[in-house]
Structures are given as C-alpha cells and as structure tokens.
C-alpha cells in the first residue's frame, strides 16, 4: 500500500516540478518583452496573453504537488495540538464533504469549458492576433484529475492514520534552510567564524 501511495506522490511531484519550469520560461519571456518594448520599441501583442497562460498553467498544475507535500494552508492554530487520530478524522471529513465534491465539479466544469473552447477554436480576444486558448483551458480538467487522484491518496492516509494512530510517511522533499540548520551545516559558532 505504501508503495502505491509513494508512486502517486512521486507522479504528482514530478508533474509539479516539470511545470515549475514554466516560471523560468515566464521570467525570460517577461524580461524579453520589457527589453523589446522599451529598448527596441517593438512590443509583442501576444506576450501578455502568453504570460497569463503560462502562470495559470504553472499554478493549476502545482495543486497536486502541494497536496502531496502537505503544503496547502490550513488553520494550524489548534490543529497542530490535536492527536494524529483526531487530525486524520477531521481531514477525512473535510476531504469527503468539501474536497472531493469541489474537485469533481472542477473536473466536470473544466472539461466542458475546455471542450467548448476546442470546438470553436477559441483564441484570446485581449489582442488582435491572440494565441489559442484551448490548450490552456485543457489544463483545468487535467490538473483537476491529478488533484483528485492525490486527494484519494490523502484519504487513504487518513484511514491508515485512524487505524494505526500515526501518520504514514511521505516522500522526502526539499526543505527550507533556516539559520540554525545553516550554521550546523557549515559548523559555525555565534561569532561568525567557522569552528
């Protein structure tokens, strides 16, 4: 069972990390557009549309990754003080009552939205020669399916925690480095000199 959970986690992580490269491409696109607009006096009318689509795709495809890494925002003020079984029970309730219906609605509506866009060969109307919108709109149901799959894995984790009394392990991820850990890594003392 744990191997299956890790497989879905790895898939969500890989897809999220792959789409994170859109941020790098977006940075270059914005830099080029600023240079073209102000230095060359030749702005690209489609650049703004493409920037919105790239950011939106990166944001949507990061949902399953964030859920896999337990990174979504929650009211941790009281939650962190609860025992694992109570946390799992609350999470399970919220997944069943809110998450699953919401994500199913996202997939359903997103599919209809993308299919209609593809059927009419929809293009952006923000500029005269706007780029096609249907590839961007297809990201909505795809990201919803990935989020739903990761949500089902999280429900299994809740059930396992209710059964065992402890949260099952997760795939390791990069961690933010705080000052204390950084000092330990470089063996520095409080004076600023390495020991």
N, CA, C and O of each residue as an XYZ file, in Angstrom:
780
protein
N       0.829     -1.196      0.000
C       0.000      0.000      0.000
C       0.873      1.259      0.000
O       0.625      2.214     -0.735
N       1.909      1.224      0.856
C       2.787      2.391      0.948
C       3.472      2.682     -0.388
O       3.668      3.844     -0.744
N       3.834      1.632     -1.125
C       4.468      1.829     -2.428
C       3.531      2.513     -3.405
O       3.964      3.347     -4.200
N       2.238      2.166     -3.354
C       1.258      2.815     -4.227
C       1.116      4.289     -3.861
O       1.061      5.146     -4.742
N       1.056      4.586     -2.561
C       0.957      5.984     -2.119
C       2.179      6.771     -2.593
O       2.056      7.892     -3.085
N       3.361      6.166     -2.437
C       4.585      6.842     -2.876
C       4.605      7.025     -4.396
O       5.113      8.031     -4.890
N       4.057      6.065     -5.133
C       4.015      6.192     -6.591
C       3.186      7.402     -6.998
O       3.613      8.183     -7.848
N       2.013      7.568     -6.404
C       1.159      8.722     -6.718
C       1.846     10.013     -6.262
O       1.808     11.022     -6.966
N       2.473      9.977     -5.083
C       3.220     11.150     -4.610
C       4.319     11.532     -5.589
O       4.490     12.706     -5.918
N       5.069     10.521     -6.057
C       6.161     10.796     -6.997
C       5.630     11.348     -8.318
O       6.228     12.251     -8.904
N       4.504     10.802     -8.786
C       3.913     11.298    -10.028
C       3.478     12.757     -9.863
O       3.760     13.586    -10.729
N       2.796     13.075     -8.764
C       2.372     14.451     -8.506
C       3.573     15.374     -8.388
O       3.559     16.500     -8.884
N       4.613     14.882     -7.722
C       5.829     15.696     -7.552
C       6.516     15.935     -8.892
O       6.929     17.055     -9.193
N       6.634     14.889     -9.687
C       7.308     15.027    -10.976
C       6.561     16.015    -11.875
O       7.187     16.867    -12.505
N       5.252     15.911    -11.940
C       4.458     16.814    -12.783
C       4.560     18.239    -12.259
O       4.739     19.171    -13.043
N       4.450     18.422    -10.953
C       4.580     19.757    -10.372
C       5.939     20.376    -10.638
O       6.038     21.561    -10.956
N       6.989     19.569    -10.506
C       8.342     20.078    -10.761
C       8.548     20.380    -12.241
O       9.224     21.348    -12.591
N       7.969     19.555    -13.111
C       8.098     19.809    -14.553
C       7.427     21.126    -14.921
O       7.982     21.918    -15.683
N       6.244     21.361    -14.385
C       5.545     22.600    -14.701
C       6.155     23.803    -14.002
O       5.904     24.938    -14.407
N       6.950     23.582    -12.962
C       7.604     24.715    -12.299
C       8.608     25.396    -13.228
O       8.953     26.560    -13.021
N       9.080     24.676    -14.254
C       9.994     25.291    -15.224
C       9.301     26.381    -16.030
O       9.967     27.205    -16.657
N       7.969     26.394    -16.020
C       7.260     27.493    -16.684
C       7.588     28.834    -16.034
O       7.543     29.871    -16.696
N       7.916     28.820    -14.748
C       8.273     30.063    -14.063
C       9.575     30.624    -14.635
O       9.717     31.834    -14.809
N      10.524     29.729    -14.923
C      11.794     30.170    -15.533
C      11.517     30.727    -16.930
O      12.009     31.798    -17.285
N      10.727     29.997    -17.720
C      10.381     30.475    -19.066
C       9.625     31.794    -18.989
O       9.841     32.690    -19.805
N       8.743     31.908    -18.012
C       7.980     33.145    -17.834
C       8.898     34.310    -17.481
O       8.690     35.430    -17.946
N       9.895     34.052    -16.672
C      10.859     35.102    -16.318
C      11.598     35.602    -17.557
O      11.761     36.807    -17.746
N      12.044     34.668    -18.401
C      12.721     35.068    -19.638
C      11.773     35.797    -20.581
O      12.166     36.776    -21.216
N      10.543     35.337    -20.681
C       9.569     35.987    -21.556
C       9.290     37.413    -21.108
O       9.245     38.327    -21.931
N       9.105     37.606    -19.813
C       8.848     38.954    -19.292
C      10.063     39.846    -19.524
O       9.924     40.999    -19.933
N      11.255     39.309    -19.263
C      12.474     40.106    -19.477
C      12.617     40.496    -20.945
O      12.940     41.641    -21.262
N      12.374     39.536    -21.838
C      12.472     39.840    -23.266
C      11.426     40.874    -23.672
O      11.721     41.784    -24.447
N      10.221     40.741    -23.158
C       9.156     41.668    -23.533
C       9.465     43.081    -23.051
O       9.205     44.049    -23.766
N      10.014     43.210    -21.856
C      10.398     44.540    -21.355
C      11.499     45.124    -22.230
O      11.456     46.304    -22.580
N      12.491     44.299    -22.586
C      13.564     44.765    -23.463
C      13.013     45.164    -24.835
O      13.357     46.220    -25.365
N      12.155     44.312    -25.404
C      11.601     44.598    -26.735
C      10.736     45.854    -26.715
O      10.749     46.639    -27.663
N      10.000     46.037    -25.653
C       9.094     47.182    -25.570
C       9.853     48.494    -25.387
O       9.569     49.475    -26.074
N      10.813     48.517    -24.468
C      11.447     49.781    -24.119
C      12.762     50.043    -24.848
O      13.082     51.199    -25.127
N      13.522     49.013    -25.160
C      14.794     49.226    -25.847
C      14.623     49.197    -27.360
O      15.221     50.004    -28.072
N      13.809     48.270    -27.850
C      13.635     48.133    -29.301
C      12.385     48.839    -29.828
O      12.221     49.011    -31.035
N      11.516     49.239    -28.919
C      10.234     49.870    -29.283
C       9.416     48.947    -30.203
O       8.753     49.414    -31.129
N       9.472     47.633    -29.936
C       8.739     46.640    -30.723
C       8.066     45.638    -29.785
O       8.511     44.495    -29.683
N       7.005     46.053    -29.105
C       6.333     45.115    -28.197
C       5.621     44.007    -28.973
O       5.211     44.197    -30.118
N       5.487     42.878    -28.346
C       4.769     41.750    -28.934
C       3.350     41.735    -28.371
O       3.179     41.616    -27.157
N       2.343     41.852    -29.210
C       0.970     41.936    -28.690
C       0.500     40.644    -28.016
O      -0.398     40.691    -27.175
N       1.077     39.508    -28.360
C       0.647     38.235    -27.806
C       1.341     37.896    -26.489
O       0.952     36.942    -25.817
N       2.361     38.665    -26.114
C       3.176     38.309    -24.947
C       2.371     38.325    -23.650
O       2.545     37.448    -22.804
N       1.497     39.307    -23.487
C       0.718     39.393    -22.254
C      -0.196     38.185    -22.110
O      -0.309     37.621    -21.022
N      -0.851     37.780    -23.202
C      -1.711     36.593    -23.165
C      -0.906     35.354    -22.787
O      -1.336     34.555    -21.955
N       0.251     35.202    -23.397
C       1.082     34.035    -23.125
C       1.568     34.024    -21.679
O       1.656     32.960    -21.066
N       1.881     35.186    -21.134
C       2.314     35.264    -19.740
C       1.206     34.795    -18.799
O       1.457     34.043    -17.857
N      -0.013     35.242    -19.059
C      -1.143     34.827    -18.219
C      -1.336     33.320    -18.303
O      -1.549     32.663    -17.283
N      -1.262     32.768    -19.510
C      -1.461     31.323    -19.681
C      -0.362     30.510    -19.007
O      -0.644     29.486    -18.385
N       0.874     30.951    -19.123
C       1.976     30.217    -18.513
C       1.869     30.225    -16.986
O       2.072     29.198    -16.339
N       1.553     31.381    -16.422
C       1.426     31.460    -14.973
C       0.240     30.630    -14.500
O       0.340     29.920    -13.499
N      -0.880     30.714    -15.211
C      -2.060     29.946    -14.839
C      -1.810     28.448    -14.892
O      -2.243     27.713    -14.004
N      -1.109     27.988    -15.933
C      -0.808     26.562    -16.058
C       0.113     26.105    -14.924
O      -0.102     25.039    -14.346
N       1.121     26.891    -14.606
C       2.027     26.539    -13.515
C       1.273     26.476    -12.188
O       1.500     25.573    -11.383
N       0.386     27.425    -11.966
C      -0.392     27.476    -10.729
C      -1.334     26.270    -10.618
O      -1.408     25.630     -9.570
N      -2.046     25.969    -11.697
C      -3.009     24.867    -11.667
C      -2.308     23.513    -11.484
O      -2.770     22.666    -10.719
N      -1.213     23.324    -12.179
C      -0.538     22.030    -12.127
C       0.268     21.830    -10.840
O       0.785     20.738    -10.600
N       0.379     22.856    -10.025
C       1.086     22.735     -8.747
C       0.177     22.244     -7.631
O       0.662     21.954     -6.537
N      -1.107     22.144     -7.869
C      -2.052     21.747     -6.823
C      -1.796     20.359     -6.268
O      -1.734     20.180     -5.052
N      -1.646     19.372     -7.146
C      -1.414     18.001     -6.687
C      -0.047     17.886     -6.009
O       0.094     17.165     -5.021
N       0.958     18.590     -6.533
C       2.286     18.586     -5.907
C       2.193     19.119     -4.480
O       2.741     18.524     -3.552
N       1.501     20.234     -4.311
C       1.392     20.846     -2.991
C       0.645     19.938     -2.028
O       1.005     19.839     -0.855
N      -0.396     19.273     -2.521
C      -1.132     18.343     -1.672
C      -0.260     17.145     -1.302
O      -0.315     16.663     -0.171
N       0.538     16.665     -2.243
C       1.428     15.535     -1.965
C       2.460     15.883     -0.899
O       2.875     15.012     -0.135
N       2.873     17.125     -0.840
C       3.873     17.560      0.130
C       3.247     18.142      1.388
O       3.943     18.702      2.235
N       1.906     18.004      1.510
C       1.183     18.511      2.676
C       1.444     20.000      2.875
O       1.643     20.465      3.998
N       1.439     20.737      1.768
C       1.799     22.142      1.812
C       0.644     23.117      1.700
O       0.865     24.328      1.718
N      -0.585     22.626      1.584
C      -1.714     23.548      1.492
C      -1.958     24.198      2.849
O      -1.673     23.612      3.894
N      -2.482     25.399      2.817
C      -2.709     26.176      4.032
C      -3.902     25.596      4.789
O      -4.933     25.274      4.199
N      -3.742     25.472      6.089
C      -4.846     25.051      6.943
C      -4.754     25.839      8.243
O      -3.721     26.436      8.546
N      -5.822     25.837      8.992
C      -5.828     26.537     10.277
C      -5.065     25.745     11.315
O      -5.660     24.990     12.083
N      -3.750     25.908     11.348
C      -2.899     25.113     12.232
C      -2.896     25.595     13.676
O      -2.196     25.016     14.507
N      -3.647     26.624     13.996
C      -3.595     27.158     15.358
C      -3.979     26.081     16.365
O      -3.271     25.884     17.353
N      -5.068     25.393     16.138
C      -5.484     24.316     17.028
C      -5.119     22.941     16.482
O      -4.811     22.026     17.245
N      -5.154     22.797     15.162
C      -4.956     21.502     14.507
C      -3.660     20.842     14.928
O      -3.637     19.634     15.162
N      -2.584     21.599     15.029
C      -1.280     21.016     15.356
C      -1.231     20.464     16.775
O      -0.367     19.644     17.082
N      -2.146     20.898     17.652
C      -2.173     20.384     19.017
C      -3.009     19.109     19.149
O      -2.964     18.446     20.185
N      -3.771     18.764     18.108
C      -4.624     17.580     18.167
C      -3.793     16.312     17.998
O      -2.757     16.333     17.335
N      -4.243     15.209     18.595
C      -3.551     13.927     18.347
C      -3.766     13.492     16.893
O      -4.733     13.914     16.258
N      -2.871     12.653     16.364
C      -2.963     12.262     14.951
C      -4.323     11.685     14.541
O      -4.798     11.972     13.442
N      -4.951     10.886     15.391
C      -6.245     10.304     15.019
C      -7.310     11.379     14.848
O      -8.128     11.298     13.932
N      -7.311     12.378     15.712
C      -8.290     13.466     15.576
C      -7.994     14.281     14.318
O      -8.915     14.675     13.603
N      -6.709     14.535     14.044
C      -6.338     15.231     12.809
C      -6.823     14.458     11.592
O      -7.398     15.037     10.670
N      -6.590     13.153     11.591
C      -6.993     12.322     10.456
C      -8.507     12.303     10.306
O      -9.016     12.343      9.186
N      -9.230     12.245     11.409
C     -10.691     12.258     11.343
C     -11.218     13.555     10.762
O     -12.123     13.549      9.927
N     -10.650     14.666     11.205
C     -11.063     15.971     10.664
C     -10.714     16.076      9.179
O     -11.528     16.521      8.370
N      -9.505     15.665      8.834
C      -9.100     15.707      7.427
C     -10.005     14.846      6.565
O     -10.430     15.267      5.489
N     -10.301     13.642      7.035
C     -11.163     12.729      6.284
C     -12.538     13.342      6.061
O     -13.079     13.290      4.957
N     -13.094     13.917      7.109
C     -14.398     14.575      6.991
C     -14.357     15.704      5.959
O     -15.246     15.812      5.115
N     -13.335     16.529      6.032
C     -13.218     17.663      5.104
C     -12.961     17.207      3.674
O     -13.469     17.812      2.729
N     -12.175     16.142      3.507
C     -11.949     15.606      2.154
C     -13.247     15.108      1.541
O     -13.536     15.380      0.376
N     -14.030     14.376      2.332
C     -15.265     13.787      1.802
C     -16.341     14.844      1.573
O     -17.041     14.798      0.561
N     -16.481     15.786      2.487
C     -17.565     16.764      2.397
C     -17.248     17.904      1.428
O     -18.128     18.344      0.687
N     -16.018     18.381      1.424
C     -15.697     19.560      0.619
C     -14.766     19.273     -0.561
O     -15.052     19.663     -1.693
N     -13.656     18.591     -0.290
C     -12.622     18.431     -1.305
C     -13.109     17.628     -2.509
O     -13.049     18.107     -3.642
N     -13.587     16.420     -2.270
C     -13.987     15.541     -3.378
C     -15.096     16.185     -4.220
O     -14.960     16.235     -5.443
N     -16.187     16.681     -3.619
C     -17.209     17.316     -4.466
C     -16.679     18.543     -5.220
O     -17.042     18.763     -6.375
N     -15.835     19.332     -4.577
C     -15.290     20.518     -5.233
C     -14.392     20.187     -6.409
O     -14.472     20.825     -7.459
N     -13.537     19.191     -6.234
C     -12.617     18.822     -7.307
C     -13.356     18.102     -8.432
O     -13.030     18.291     -9.604
N     -14.350     17.276     -8.089
C     -15.166     16.640     -9.136
C     -15.877     17.718     -9.955
O     -15.948     17.620    -11.180
N     -16.400     18.739     -9.286
C     -17.042     19.850    -10.005
C     -16.037     20.587    -10.887
O     -16.369     20.994    -12.000
N     -14.811     20.760    -10.395
C     -13.765     21.404    -11.196
C     -13.471     20.601    -12.458
O     -13.359     21.166    -13.546
N     -13.347     19.292    -12.312
C     -13.063     18.440    -13.473
C     -14.234     18.474    -14.450
O     -14.035     18.618    -15.656
N     -15.434     18.344    -13.942
C     -16.639     18.324    -14.787
C     -16.785     19.637    -15.558
O     -16.910     19.639    -16.782
N     -16.767     20.741    -14.831
C     -16.932     22.049    -15.479
C     -15.723     22.378    -16.347
O     -15.874     22.954    -17.424
N     -14.530     22.021    -15.891
C     -13.325     22.294    -16.667
C     -13.307     21.542    -17.977
O     -12.858     22.070    -18.995
N     -13.795     20.303    -17.961
C     -13.850     19.528    -19.201
C     -14.815     20.184    -20.193
O     -14.490     20.328    -21.371
N     -15.994     20.580    -19.722
C     -16.965     21.234    -20.610
C     -16.397     22.553    -21.149
O     -16.570     22.882    -22.323
N     -15.735     23.281    -20.295
C     -15.125     24.564    -20.654
C     -14.052     24.367    -21.727
O     -14.008     25.109    -22.709
N     -13.186     23.366    -21.539
C     -12.103     23.098    -22.496
C     -12.650     22.526    -23.797
O     -12.179     22.888    -24.875
N     -13.634     21.642    -23.711
C     -14.205     21.040    -24.923
C     -14.882     22.094    -25.797
O     -14.761     22.064    -27.021
N     -15.588     23.014    -25.168
C     -16.229     24.090    -25.931
C     -15.187     24.988    -26.584
O     -15.345     25.399    -27.733
N     -14.136     25.286    -25.857
C     -13.065     26.124    -26.395
C     -12.391     25.458    -27.593
O     -12.083     26.119    -28.584
N     -12.163     24.145    -27.498
C     -11.561     23.410    -28.602
C     -12.509     23.351    -29.797
O     -12.076     23.478    -30.943
N     -13.791     23.159    -29.534
C     -14.775     23.032    -30.618
C     -14.880     24.302    -31.452
O     -15.092     24.240    -32.662
N     -14.732     25.448    -30.805
C     -14.860     26.717    -31.546
C     -13.506     27.301    -31.922
O     -13.434     28.401    -32.471
N     -12.415     26.560    -31.627
C     -11.066     27.033    -31.922
C     -10.843     28.426    -31.318
O     -10.413     29.358    -31.997
N     -11.149     28.533    -30.034
C     -11.132     29.821    -29.333
C      -9.727     30.404    -29.250
O      -8.760     29.706    -28.947
N      -9.643     31.694    -29.526
C      -8.405     32.453    -29.388
C      -8.651     33.620    -28.444
O      -9.789     34.054    -28.261
N      -7.593     34.116    -27.855
C      -7.703     35.245    -26.937
C      -8.182     36.481    -27.682
O      -7.791     36.735    -28.822
N      -9.027     37.232    -27.021
C      -9.530     38.480    -27.614
C      -8.901     39.710    -26.966
O      -9.316     40.836    -27.239
N      -7.902     39.501    -26.108
C      -7.237     40.649    -25.489
C      -6.403     41.420    -26.497
O      -6.212     42.629    -26.367
N      -5.908     40.706    -27.507
C      -5.116     41.347    -28.556
C      -5.670     40.916    -29.911
O      -6.460     39.976    -29.998
N      -5.253     41.606    -30.957
C      -5.789     41.338    -32.291
C      -5.475     39.923    -32.767
O      -6.355     39.243    -33.294
N      -4.258     39.481    -32.594
C      -3.860     38.136    -33.019
C      -3.557     37.280    -31.796
O      -2.452     36.758    -31.645
N      -4.544     37.146    -30.933
C      -4.336     36.421    -29.684
C      -4.047     34.947    -29.899
O      -4.524     34.348    -30.863
N      -3.270     34.365    -29.004
C      -2.946     32.935    -29.116
C      -4.173     32.078    -28.818
O      -5.135     32.569    -28.226
N      -4.156     30.812    -29.217
C      -5.290     29.929    -28.929
C      -5.430     29.691    -27.424
O      -4.436     29.574    -26.707
N      -6.671     29.621    -26.961
C      -6.935     29.430    -25.538
C      -7.190     27.981    -25.157
O      -7.047     27.620    -23.989
N      -7.566     27.143    -26.119
C      -7.957     25.783    -25.748
C      -6.831     24.965    -25.118
O      -7.130     24.157    -24.239
N      -5.554     25.114    -25.501
C      -4.529     24.340    -24.773
C      -4.467     24.733    -23.292
O      -4.295     23.884    -22.418
N      -4.610     26.022    -23.035
C      -4.583     26.497    -21.657
C      -5.806     25.990    -20.892
O      -5.691     25.584    -19.735
N      -6.965     26.012    -21.527
C      -8.182     25.574    -20.844
C      -8.195     24.066    -20.609
O      -8.894     23.592    -19.714
N      -7.438     23.307    -21.392
C      -7.348     21.864    -21.161
C      -6.564     21.542    -19.890
O      -6.684     20.448    -19.338
N      -5.774     22.485    -19.439
C      -5.026     22.289    -18.192
C      -5.989     22.167    -17.008
O      -5.678     21.487    -16.030
N      -7.138     22.809    -17.085
C      -8.076     22.813    -15.952
C      -8.547     21.402    -15.606
O      -8.372     20.982    -14.461
N      -9.142     20.642    -16.545
C      -9.571     19.290    -16.143
C      -8.398     18.341    -15.854
O      -8.510     17.458    -15.004
N      -7.285     18.522    -16.555
C      -6.125     17.650    -16.299
C      -5.603     17.871    -14.887
O      -5.323     16.911    -14.169
N      -5.474     19.124    -14.489
C      -4.997     19.403    -13.129
C      -6.016     18.934    -12.103
O      -5.641     18.496    -11.016
N      -7.298     19.021    -12.431
C      -8.328     18.528    -11.523
C      -8.247     17.029    -11.320
O      -8.409     16.547    -10.198
N      -7.999     16.278    -12.396
C      -7.863     14.825    -12.280
C      -6.655     14.472    -11.418
O      -6.736     13.588    -10.566
N      -5.541     15.157    -11.635
C      -4.345     14.898    -10.818
C      -4.591     15.241     -9.354
O      -4.150     14.517     -8.461
N      -5.291     16.338     -9.109
C      -5.613     16.739     -7.743
C      -6.555     15.729     -7.097
O      -6.405     15.409     -5.918
N      -7.524     15.224     -7.857
C      -8.451     14.219     -7.342
C      -7.708     12.927     -6.994
O      -7.964     12.324     -5.952
N      -6.802     12.510     -7.854
C      -6.015     11.302     -7.599
C      -5.177     11.459     -6.336
O      -5.116     10.548     -5.510
N      -4.531     12.612     -6.186
C      -3.727     12.855     -4.985
C      -4.633     12.961     -3.755
O      -4.248     12.533     -2.667
N      -5.824     13.522     -3.918
C      -6.773     13.600     -2.813
C      -7.211     12.225     -2.334
O      -7.379     12.006     -1.134
N      -7.398     11.294     -3.272
C      -7.750      9.921     -2.887
C      -6.617      9.276     -2.086
O      -6.866      8.522     -1.145
N      -5.380      9.575     -2.463
C      -4.230      9.082     -1.696
C      -4.239      9.672     -0.287
O      -3.942      8.977      0.684
N      -4.580     10.948     -0.181
C      -4.634     11.581      1.141
C      -5.748     10.983      1.984
O      -5.603     10.875      3.202
N      -6.858     10.590      1.366
C      -7.938      9.922      2.102
C      -7.450      8.581      2.631
O      -7.746      8.219      3.770
N      -6.704      7.840      1.816
C      -6.128      6.571      2.278
C      -5.192      6.823      3.452
O      -5.182      6.051      4.411
N      -4.412      7.885      3.387
C      -3.517      8.222      4.507
C      -4.319      8.505      5.780
O      -3.920      8.099      6.871
N      -5.432      9.193      5.638
C      -6.279      9.470      6.803
C      -6.805      8.171      7.409
O      -6.799      8.006      8.629
N      -7.255      7.257      6.565
C      -7.768      5.971      7.052
C      -6.656      5.181      7.742
O      -6.880      4.585      8.796
N      -5.462      5.173      7.155
C      -4.337      4.467      7.781
C      -3.969      5.092      9.121
O      -3.618      4.379     10.061
N      -4.046      6.403      9.215
C      -3.745      7.086     10.476
C      -4.814      6.765     11.522
O      -4.495      6.567     12.694
N      -6.063      6.713     11.109
C      -7.127      6.343     12.047
C      -6.917      4.913     12.558
O      -7.179      4.626     13.726
N      -6.449      4.026     11.691
C      -6.226      2.634     12.067
C      -4.994      2.476     12.965
O      -5.031      1.765     13.969
N      -3.889      3.159     12.581
C      -2.609      2.936     13.254
C      -2.297      3.944     14.355
O      -1.454      3.673     15.210
N      -2.949      5.081     14.351
C      -2.675      6.105     15.363
C      -1.502      7.001     15.040
O      -1.111      7.822     15.869
N      -0.922      6.863     13.837
C       0.200      7.712     13.414
C       0.100      7.928     11.914
O      -0.377      7.065     11.177
N       0.555      9.088     11.477
C       0.509      9.400     10.053
C       1.513      8.541      9.297
O       2.648      8.379      9.745
N       1.107      7.986      8.149
C       2.078      7.250      7.324
C       3.133      8.209      6.777
O       2.894      9.409      6.638
N       4.289      7.660      6.474
C       5.380      8.512      5.987
C       5.080      9.039      4.589
O       4.263      8.484      3.854
N       5.761     10.122      4.247
C       5.651     10.749      2.939
C       7.005     10.719      2.261
O       8.040     10.522      2.898
N       6.972     10.918      0.956
C       8.220     11.047      0.206
C       8.956     12.291      0.708
O       8.316     13.311      0.961
N      10.263     12.235      0.856
C      11.008     13.429      1.291
C      10.989     14.503      0.205
O      10.876     14.203     -0.984
N      11.099     15.722      0.624
C      11.084     16.858     -0.289
C      12.157     17.837      0.156
O      12.733     17.709      1.236
N      12.409     18.808     -0.693
C      13.363     19.850     -0.311
C      12.805     20.589      0.900
O      11.593     20.752      1.041
N      13.692     21.025      1.755
C      13.286     21.760      2.938
C      13.898     23.144      2.907
O      14.985     23.360      2.372
N      13.167     24.074      3.497
C      13.730     25.403      3.631
C      14.853     25.333      4.660
O      14.748     24.618      5.657
N      15.899     26.060      4.418
C      17.031     26.053      5.325
C      16.906     27.264      6.242
O      16.903     28.406      5.782
N      16.803     27.005      7.528
C      16.775     28.132      8.449
C      18.194     28.410      8.934
O      19.126     27.666      8.632
N      18.335     29.467      9.673
C      19.663     29.915     10.087
C      20.352     28.873     10.953
O      21.549     28.632     10.794
N      19.612     28.250     11.872
C      20.223     27.246     12.752
C      20.759     26.063     11.981
O      21.875     25.607     12.229
N      19.969     25.560     11.043
C      20.431     24.432     10.232
C      21.621     24.830      9.374
O      22.547     24.042      9.183
N      21.596     26.048      8.861
C      22.702     26.508      8.037
C      23.989     26.578      8.855
O      25.052     26.186      8.375
N      23.896     27.076     10.086
C      25.078     27.137     10.946
C      25.611     25.744     11.245
O      26.822     25.525     11.264
N      24.699     24.802     11.480
C      25.126     23.428     11.726
C      25.822     22.848     10.501
O      26.797     22.106     10.624
N      25.322     23.186      9.332
C      25.894     22.645      8.104
C      27.306     23.149      7.867
O      28.153     22.404      7.376
N      27.573     24.402      8.208
C      28.904     24.964      7.972
C      29.747     24.976      9.247
O      30.859     25.504      9.250
N      29.226     24.399     10.322
C      29.929     24.296     11.596
C      30.390     25.661     12.099
O      31.531     25.826     12.532
N      29.483     26.638     12.033
C      29.843     27.978     12.501
C      29.297     28.200     13.908
O      28.224     27.708     14.257
N      30.050     28.945     14.705
C      29.539     29.308     16.017
C      28.907     30.693     15.951
O      28.800     31.260     14.864
N      28.497     31.239     17.052
C      27.792     32.518     17.074
C      28.664     33.709     16.724
O      28.133     34.800     16.515
N      29.994     33.549     16.649
C      30.871     34.686     16.381
C      31.056     34.957     14.897
O      31.662     35.959     14.518
N      30.537     34.071     14.058
C      30.682     34.268     12.626
C      31.878     33.556     12.044
O      32.094     33.592     10.833
N      32.690     32.883     12.920
C      33.852     32.148     12.438
C      33.540     30.660     12.425
O      32.848     30.149     13.306
N      34.050     29.984     11.434
C      33.854     28.533     11.354
C      34.655     27.856     12.437
O      35.764     28.277     12.768
N      34.073     26.783     12.996
C      34.789     26.079     14.052
C      35.489     24.854     13.511
O      36.145     24.135     14.264
